[in-house]
PDB file of C-alpha atoms in Angstrom:
ATOM      1  CA  MET L   3       0.000   0.000   0.000  1.00 73.00           C
ATOM      2  CA  ILE L   4       2.727   2.441   0.950  1.00 79.00           C
ATOM      3  CA  GLN L   5       4.612   1.652  -2.268  1.00 80.00           C
ATOM      4  CA  THR L   6       1.535   2.564  -4.329  1.00 83.00           C
ATOM      5  CA  LEU L   7       1.031   5.806  -2.454  1.00 85.00           C
ATOM      6  CA  ALA L   8       4.734   6.692  -2.842  1.00 84.00           C
ATOM      7  CA  PHE L   9       4.579   5.929  -6.571  1.00 87.00           C
ATOM      8  CA  TYR L  10       1.595   8.206  -7.182  1.00 87.00           C
ATOM      9  CA  LEU L  11       3.133  10.929  -5.020  1.00 88.00           C
ATOM     10  CA  PHE L  12       6.486  10.860  -6.844  1.00 88.00           C
ATOM     11  CA  ALA L  13       4.816  10.580 -10.252  1.00 90.00           C
ATOM     12  CA  LEU L  14       2.495  13.512  -9.560  1.00 92.00           C
ATOM     13  CA  LEU L  15       5.372  15.659  -8.339  1.00 90.00           C
ATOM     14  CA  VAL L  16       7.489  14.774 -11.384  1.00 91.00           C
ATOM     15  CA  ILE L  17       4.686  15.791 -13.760  1.00 93.00           C
ATOM     16  CA  ALA L  18       3.928  18.976 -11.834  1.00 92.00           C
ATOM     17  CA  SER L  19       7.619  19.926 -11.647  1.00 90.00           C
ATOM     18  CA  GLY L  20       8.009  19.326 -15.384  1.00 90.00           C
ATOM     19  CA  VAL L  21       5.033  21.568 -16.137  1.00 92.00           C
ATOM     20  CA  PHE L  22       6.368  24.338 -13.868  1.00 91.00           C
ATOM     21  CA  THR L  23       9.821  23.973 -15.458  1.00 88.00           C
ATOM     22  CA  ILE L  24       8.341  24.767 -18.858  1.00 88.00           C
ATOM     23  CA  THR L  25       5.825  27.418 -17.828  1.00 87.00           C
ATOM     24  CA  SER L  26       7.923  29.415 -15.324  1.00 84.00           C
ATOM     25  CA  ARG L  27       8.784  32.877 -16.584  1.00 78.00           C
ATOM     26  CA  ASN L  28      11.881  33.138 -14.415  1.00 78.00           C
ATOM     27  CA  PRO L  29      14.757  30.923 -15.680  1.00 79.00           C
ATOM     28  CA  VAL L  30      16.097  30.470 -12.151  1.00 79.00           C
ATOM     29  CA  HIS L  31      12.735  29.122 -11.010  1.00 83.00           C
ATOM     30  CA  SER L  32      12.689  26.792 -14.017  1.00 85.00           C
ATOM     31  CA  VAL L  33      16.018  25.265 -13.011  1.00 84.00           C
ATOM     32  CA  LEU L  34      14.848  24.869  -9.419  1.00 85.00           C
ATOM     33  CA  TRP L  35      11.706  23.063 -10.588  1.00 88.00           C
ATOM     34  CA  LEU L  36      13.926  20.872 -12.769  1.00 88.00           C
ATOM     35  CA  ILE L  37      15.919  19.883  -9.693  1.00 87.00           C
ATOM     36  CA  VAL L  38      12.675  18.956  -7.916  1.00 88.00           C
ATOM     37  CA  ALA L  39      11.716  16.801 -10.911  1.00 90.00           C
ATOM     38  CA  PHE L  40      15.079  15.014 -10.783  1.00 88.00           C
ATOM     39  CA  PHE L  41      14.709  14.260  -7.078  1.00 88.00           C
ATOM     40  CA  ASN L  42      11.247  12.786  -7.530  1.00 89.00           C
ATOM     41  CA  ALA L  43      12.383  10.776 -10.565  1.00 90.00           C
ATOM     42  CA  ALA L  44      15.138   9.353  -8.358  1.00 88.00           C
ATOM     43  CA  GLY L  45      12.445   8.347  -5.879  1.00 87.00           C
ATOM     44  CA  LEU L  46      10.617   6.485  -8.643  1.00 88.00           C
ATOM     45  CA  MET L  47      13.823   4.656  -9.545  1.00 87.00           C
ATOM     46  CA  VAL L  48      14.255   3.562  -5.931  1.00 84.00           C
ATOM     47  CA  LEU L  49      10.706   2.193  -5.902  1.00 84.00           C
ATOM     48  CA  VAL L  50      11.391  -0.054  -8.915  1.00 83.00           C
ATOM     49  CA  GLY L  51      14.688  -1.281  -7.437  1.00 80.00           C
ATOM     50  CA  ALA L  52      17.051   0.699  -9.694  1.00 80.00           C
ATOM     51  CA  GLU L  53      19.049   2.358  -6.946  1.00 80.00           C
ATOM     52  CA  PHE L  54      22.054   2.927  -9.223  1.00 82.00           C
ATOM     53  CA  ILE L  55      20.025   5.049 -11.643  1.00 85.00           C
ATOM     54  CA  ALA L  56      18.535   6.933  -8.685  1.00 85.00           C
ATOM     55  CA  MET L  57      22.026   7.688  -7.408  1.00 85.00           C
ATOM     56  CA  LEU L  58      23.087   8.869 -10.872  1.00 85.00           C
ATOM     57  CA  LEU L  59      20.094  11.209 -11.063  1.00 85.00           C
ATOM     58  CA  VAL L  60      20.962  12.812  -7.747  1.00 86.00           C
ATOM     59  CA  ILE L  61      24.761  12.953  -8.096  1.00 86.00           C
ATOM     60  CA  VAL L  62      25.153  13.673 -11.810  1.00 84.00           C
ATOM     61  CA  TYR L  63      22.021  15.555 -12.829  1.00 83.00           C
ATOM     62  CA  VAL L  64      21.207  17.383  -9.595  1.00 83.00           C
ATOM     63  CA  GLY L  65      24.723  17.719  -8.206  1.00 83.00           C
ATOM     64  CA  ALA L  66      26.424  18.732 -11.451  1.00 82.00           C
ATOM     65  CA  VAL L  67      24.234  19.474 -14.461  1.00 82.00           C
ATOM     66  CA  ALA L  68      21.311  21.249 -12.789  1.00 81.00           C
ATOM     67  CA  VAL L  69      23.570  23.218 -10.433  1.00 80.00           C
ATOM     68  CA  LEU L  70      25.691  24.264 -13.428  1.00 80.00           C
ATOM     69  CA  PHE L  71      22.538  25.414 -15.223  1.00 80.00           C
ATOM     70  CA  LEU L  72      21.508  27.353 -12.126  1.00 78.00           C
ATOM     71  CA  PHE L  73      24.859  29.141 -11.784  1.00 79.00           C
ATOM     72  CA  VAL L  74      24.973  30.009 -15.493  1.00 77.00           C
ATOM     73  CA  VAL L  75      21.421  31.354 -15.486  1.00 75.00           C
ATOM     74  CA  MET L  76      22.044  33.410 -12.341  1.00 73.00           C
ATOM     75  CA  MET L  77      25.202  34.959 -13.836  1.00 73.00           C
ATOM     76  CA  LEU L  78      23.541  35.877 -17.125  1.00 70.00           C
ATOM     77  CA  ASN L  79      22.041  39.309 -17.606  1.00 65.00           C
ATOM     78  CA  ILE L  80      18.759  38.187 -19.115  1.00 64.00           C
ATOM     79  CA  ASP L  81      16.531  40.708 -20.842  1.00 64.00           C
ATOM     80  CA  PHE L  82      13.045  39.293 -20.326  1.00 62.00           C
ATOM     81  CA  ALA L  83      11.463  41.666 -22.834  1.00 64.00           C
ATOM     82  CA  GLU L  84      13.874  40.501 -25.524  1.00 65.00           C
ATOM     83  CA  MET L  85      13.274  36.886 -24.501  1.00 64.00           C
ATOM     84  CA  ARG L  86       9.514  37.252 -24.927  1.00 67.00           C
ATOM     85  CA  ALA L  87      10.019  38.954 -28.279  1.00 69.00           C
ATOM     86  CA  GLY L  88      12.239  36.090 -29.440  1.00 67.00           C
ATOM     87  CA  PHE L  89       9.691  33.552 -28.229  1.00 69.00           C
ATOM     88  CA  ILE L  90       6.909  35.193 -30.240  1.00 76.00           C
ATOM     89  CA  LYS L  91       9.163  35.488 -33.287  1.00 78.00           C
ATOM     90  CA  ASN L  92      10.175  31.802 -33.249  1.00 78.00           C
ATOM     91  CA  PHE L  93       6.766  30.471 -32.177  1.00 79.00           C
ATOM     92  CA  PRO L  94       5.733  29.271 -35.691  1.00 85.00           C
ATOM     93  CA  LEU L  95       9.021  27.402 -36.118  1.00 83.00           C
ATOM     94  CA  GLY L  96       8.583  25.767 -32.705  1.00 81.00           C
ATOM     95  CA  ILE L  97       5.056  24.668 -33.596  1.00 88.00           C
ATOM     96  CA  ALA L  98       6.317  23.184 -36.885  1.00 89.00           C
ATOM     97  CA  ILE L  99       9.063  21.222 -35.107  1.00 87.00           C
ATOM     98  CA  ALA L 100       6.581  20.001 -32.485  1.00 86.00           C
ATOM     99  CA  LEU L 101       4.210  18.773 -35.203  1.00 90.00           C
ATOM    100  CA  VAL L 102       7.050  16.924 -36.951  1.00 88.00           C
ATOM    101  CA  LEU L 103       8.090  15.228 -33.710  1.00 83.00           C
ATOM    102  CA  LEU L 104       4.458  14.332 -32.968  1.00 87.00           C
ATOM    103  CA  ALA L 105       4.070  12.806 -36.439  1.00 86.00           C
ATOM    104  CA  GLU L 106       7.252  10.755 -35.959  1.00 80.00           C
ATOM    105  CA  LEU L 107       6.026   9.558 -32.561  1.00 79.00           C
ATOM    106  CA  VAL L 108       2.629   8.525 -33.938  1.00 84.00           C
ATOM    107  CA  LEU L 109       4.297   6.808 -36.889  1.00 81.00           C
ATOM    108  CA  GLY L 110       6.648   4.872 -34.616  1.00 74.00           C
ATOM    109  CA  ILE L 111       3.858   3.753 -32.281  1.00 77.00           C
ATOM    110  CA  GLY L 112       1.720   2.733 -35.258  1.00 77.00           C
ATOM    111  CA  ALA L 113       4.557   0.726 -36.794  1.00 73.00           C
ATOM    112  CA  TYR L 114       5.198  -1.034 -33.482  1.00 69.00           C
ATOM    113  CA  GLN L 115       1.543  -1.934 -33.002  1.00 74.00           C
ATOM    114  CA  ALA L 116       1.303  -3.180 -36.595  1.00 74.00           C
ATOM    115  CA  GLY L 117       4.152  -5.602 -35.967  1.00 68.00           C
ATOM    116  CA  ALA L 118       6.521  -3.971 -38.449  1.00 58.00           C
ATOM    117  CA  LEU L 119       9.189  -3.478 -35.805  1.00 59.00           C
ATOM    118  CA  GLU L 120      11.015  -6.314 -34.086  1.00 63.00           C
ATOM    119  CA  LEU L 121      12.564  -5.331 -30.798  1.00 60.00           C
ATOM    120  CA  GLY L 122      15.623  -7.098 -29.493  1.00 61.00           C
ATOM    121  CA  VAL L 123      15.246  -9.584 -26.668  1.00 62.00           C
ATOM    122  CA  ALA L 124      17.650 -10.464 -23.904  1.00 60.00           C
ATOM    123  CA  ASP L 125      19.830 -13.516 -24.531  1.00 63.00           C
ATOM    124  CA  GLY L 126      20.678 -14.048 -20.872  1.00 63.00           C
ATOM    125  CA  SER L 127      24.385 -13.166 -21.226  1.00 63.00           C
ATOM    126  CA  ALA L 128      23.962  -9.987 -19.191  1.00 61.00           C
ATOM    127  CA  ALA L 129      21.707 -11.450 -16.508  1.00 63.00           C
ATOM    128  CA  PRO L 130      22.144  -9.941 -13.032  1.00 63.00           C
ATOM    129  CA  MET L 131      24.173 -11.850 -10.491  1.00 64.00           C
ATOM    130  CA  VAL L 132      22.283 -13.912  -7.956  1.00 66.00           C
ATOM    131  CA  ASP L 133      22.037 -12.455  -4.434  1.00 70.00           C
ATOM    132  CA  GLU L 134      23.886  -9.291  -5.507  1.00 70.00           C
ATOM    133  CA  SER L 135      22.739  -5.692  -5.819  1.00 76.00           C
ATOM    134  CA  ASN L 136      22.244  -3.859  -9.100  1.00 74.00           C
ATOM    135  CA  ILE L 137      25.427  -1.851  -8.560  1.00 78.00           C
ATOM    136  CA  THR L 138      27.518  -5.001  -8.074  1.00 81.00           C
ATOM    137  CA  SER L 139      26.026  -6.659 -11.168  1.00 79.00           C
ATOM    138  CA  LEU L 140      26.513  -3.529 -13.266  1.00 80.00           C
ATOM    139  CA  GLY L 141      30.096  -3.061 -12.120  1.00 81.00           C
ATOM    140  CA  THR L 142      30.966  -6.693 -12.787  1.00 82.00           C
ATOM    141  CA  LEU L 143      29.515  -6.519 -16.301  1.00 81.00           C
ATOM    142  CA  LEU L 144      31.031  -3.132 -17.077  1.00 83.00           C
ATOM    143  CA  TYR L 145      34.561  -4.047 -15.997  1.00 85.00           C
ATOM    144  CA  SER L 146      34.553  -7.495 -17.581  1.00 85.00           C
ATOM    145  CA  LYS L 147      32.599  -7.784 -20.827  1.00 84.00           C
ATOM    146  CA  TYR L 148      32.605  -4.075 -21.728  1.00 86.00           C
ATOM    147  CA  ILE L 149      35.986  -3.069 -20.292  1.00 89.00           C
ATOM    148  CA  PHE L 150      37.468  -2.061 -23.658  1.00 91.00           C
ATOM    149  CA  LEU L 151      34.441   0.036 -24.598  1.00 90.00           C
ATOM    150  CA  PHE L 152      34.537   1.651 -21.165  1.00 87.00           C
ATOM    151  CA  GLU L 153      38.229   2.507 -21.500  1.00 92.00           C
ATOM    152  CA  ALA L 154      37.688   3.805 -25.050  1.00 93.00           C
ATOM    153  CA  ALA L 155      34.913   6.090 -23.836  1.00 90.00           C
ATOM    154  CA  GLY L 156      37.204   7.403 -21.096  1.00 90.00           C
ATOM    155  CA  ILE L 157      40.001   8.111 -23.598  1.00 94.00           C
ATOM    156  CA  ILE L 158      37.585   9.936 -25.920  1.00 94.00           C
ATOM    157  CA  LEU L 159      36.336  12.104 -23.054  1.00 89.00           C
ATOM    158  CA  LEU L 160      39.929  12.825 -21.987  1.00 93.00           C
ATOM    159  CA  VAL L 161      40.915  13.877 -25.520  1.00 93.00           C
ATOM    160  CA  ALA L 162      37.808  16.073 -25.764  1.00 89.00           C
ATOM    161  CA  MET L 163      38.649  17.747 -22.452  1.00 88.00           C
ATOM    162  CA  ILE L 164      42.260  18.405 -23.476  1.00 90.00           C
ATOM    163  CA  GLY L 165      41.085  19.756 -26.838  1.00 86.00           C
ATOM    164  CA  ALA L 166      38.667  22.138 -25.144  1.00 81.00           C
ATOM    165  CA  ILE L 167      41.418  23.401 -22.827  1.00 84.00           C
ATOM    166  CA  VAL L 168      43.855  23.909 -25.729  1.00 83.00           C
ATOM    167  CA  LEU L 169      41.280  25.777 -27.802  1.00 80.00           C
ATOM    168  CA  THR L 170      40.395  27.974 -24.845  1.00 76.00           C
ATOM    169  CA  LEU L 171      44.003  28.871 -23.950  1.00 74.00           C
ATOM    170  CA  GLU L 172      45.193  29.391 -27.531  1.00 61.00           C
ATOM    171  CA  LYS L 173      46.170  33.040 -28.082  1.00 61.00           C
ATOM    172  CA  SER L 174      47.609  34.914 -31.020  1.00 54.00           C
ATOM    173  CA  ALA L 175      51.084  36.427 -31.029  1.00 54.00           C
ATOM    174  CA  ALA L 176      49.651  39.949 -30.924  1.00 53.00           C
ATOM    175  CA  ASP L 177      47.595  39.255 -27.828  1.00 53.00           C
ATOM    176  CA  VAL L 178      50.058  38.481 -25.046  1.00 54.00           C
ATOM    177  CA  ARG L 179      48.200  40.151 -22.191  1.00 57.00           C
ATOM    178  CA  GLY L 180      47.450  37.902 -19.270  1.00 61.00           C
ATOM    179  CA  GLN L 181      50.242  35.414 -20.006  1.00 67.00           C
ATOM    180  CA  GLN L 182      52.597  34.667 -17.131  1.00 72.00           C
ATOM    181  CA  ASP L 183      56.328  33.986 -17.170  1.00 76.00           C
ATOM    182  CA  ILE L 184      56.778  31.867 -14.060  1.00 79.00           C
ATOM    183  CA  GLY L 185      60.582  31.786 -14.331  1.00 80.00           C
ATOM    184  CA  LYS L 186      60.798  35.554 -14.626  1.00 80.00           C
ATOM    185  CA  GLN L 187      58.506  35.980 -11.630  1.00 78.00           C
ATOM    186  CA  ASN L 188      60.616  33.609  -9.519  1.00 80.00           C
ATOM    187  CA  ARG L 189      63.871  35.428 -10.469  1.00 81.00           C
ATOM    188  CA  ARG L 190      62.474  38.835  -9.600  1.00 79.00           C
ATOM    189  CA  ARG L 191      64.158  40.603  -6.694  1.00 78.00           C
ATOM    190  CA  PRO L 192      62.225  42.689  -4.175  1.00 73.00           C
ATOM    191  CA  GLU L 193      64.069  45.858  -5.206  1.00 71.00           C
ATOM    192  CA  ASP L 194      63.018  45.295  -8.795  1.00 71.00           C
ATOM    193  CA  ALA L 195      59.390  44.805  -7.885  1.00 70.00           C
ATOM    194  CA  THR L 196      58.812  48.175  -6.225  1.00 69.00           C
ATOM    195  CA  GLU L 197      60.121  51.650  -6.791  1.00 69.00           C
ATOM    196  CA  MET L 198      60.296  54.007  -3.837  1.00 68.00           C
ATOM    197  CA  MET L 199      59.296  57.551  -4.729  1.00 71.00           C
ATOM    198  CA  ASN L 200      60.074  60.608  -2.597  1.00 73.00           C
ATOM    199  CA  PRO L 201      58.309  63.504  -4.296  1.00 70.00           C
ATOM    200  CA  GLU L 202      58.895  67.035  -3.131  1.00 73.00           C
ATOM    201  CA  VAL L 203      56.197  68.987  -1.421  1.00 72.00           C
ATOM    202  CA  GLY L 204      53.603  70.177  -3.913  1.00 68.00           C
ATOM    203  CA  LYS L 205      55.014  68.011  -6.761  1.00 68.00           C
ATOM    204  CA  GLY L 206      52.963  64.927  -6.588  1.00 61.00           C
ATOM    205  CA  VAL L 207      50.799  63.356  -9.283  1.00 61.00           C
ATOM    206  CA  GLU L 208      49.551  65.770 -11.895  1.00 60.00           C
ATOM    207  CA  LEU L 209      45.871  65.319 -12.802  1.00 55.00           C
TER     208      LEU L 209
END
């Protein structure tokens, strides 16, 4: 009984949070409602026994992605009048895209119900371990059967991160402001760093 009540509570809150995320006029409020939706979705995952996915929702999406969205939105100087004008200007294009996505969804559901699509079935090779949690089964499978794919994904992400850093720090020869010479700074003597001035009375800085 309590599981059913918890399911309906979490599901209702997820739907309500999603609606408020879309309809909120303030972007900061939208991100906060998105965080509420993530928390309740994590509760639904716990109810169905997928505690690993629930942990990912809280740690990755709430702890990193949503908080990053929140900080970026709070630091932006958003012109709400311009935002509303852009929304009205692009409204026909948004409606057209929504209709295309709706048509694709209806077509896919119709093809599935007609039997034109054959979905893959489990062959039992990735069955969960007996008397072990989902996290243990997932870790065993990930670091055994899919270890090379996992390492390849890590290398690709590492290369992408290094590439982003290189592109960000790349500067032209004409623009040398902000670059540090660590060796020159370490060799600098205190007497070279400051210059003591003893101006005469009435001969200070001229404005």
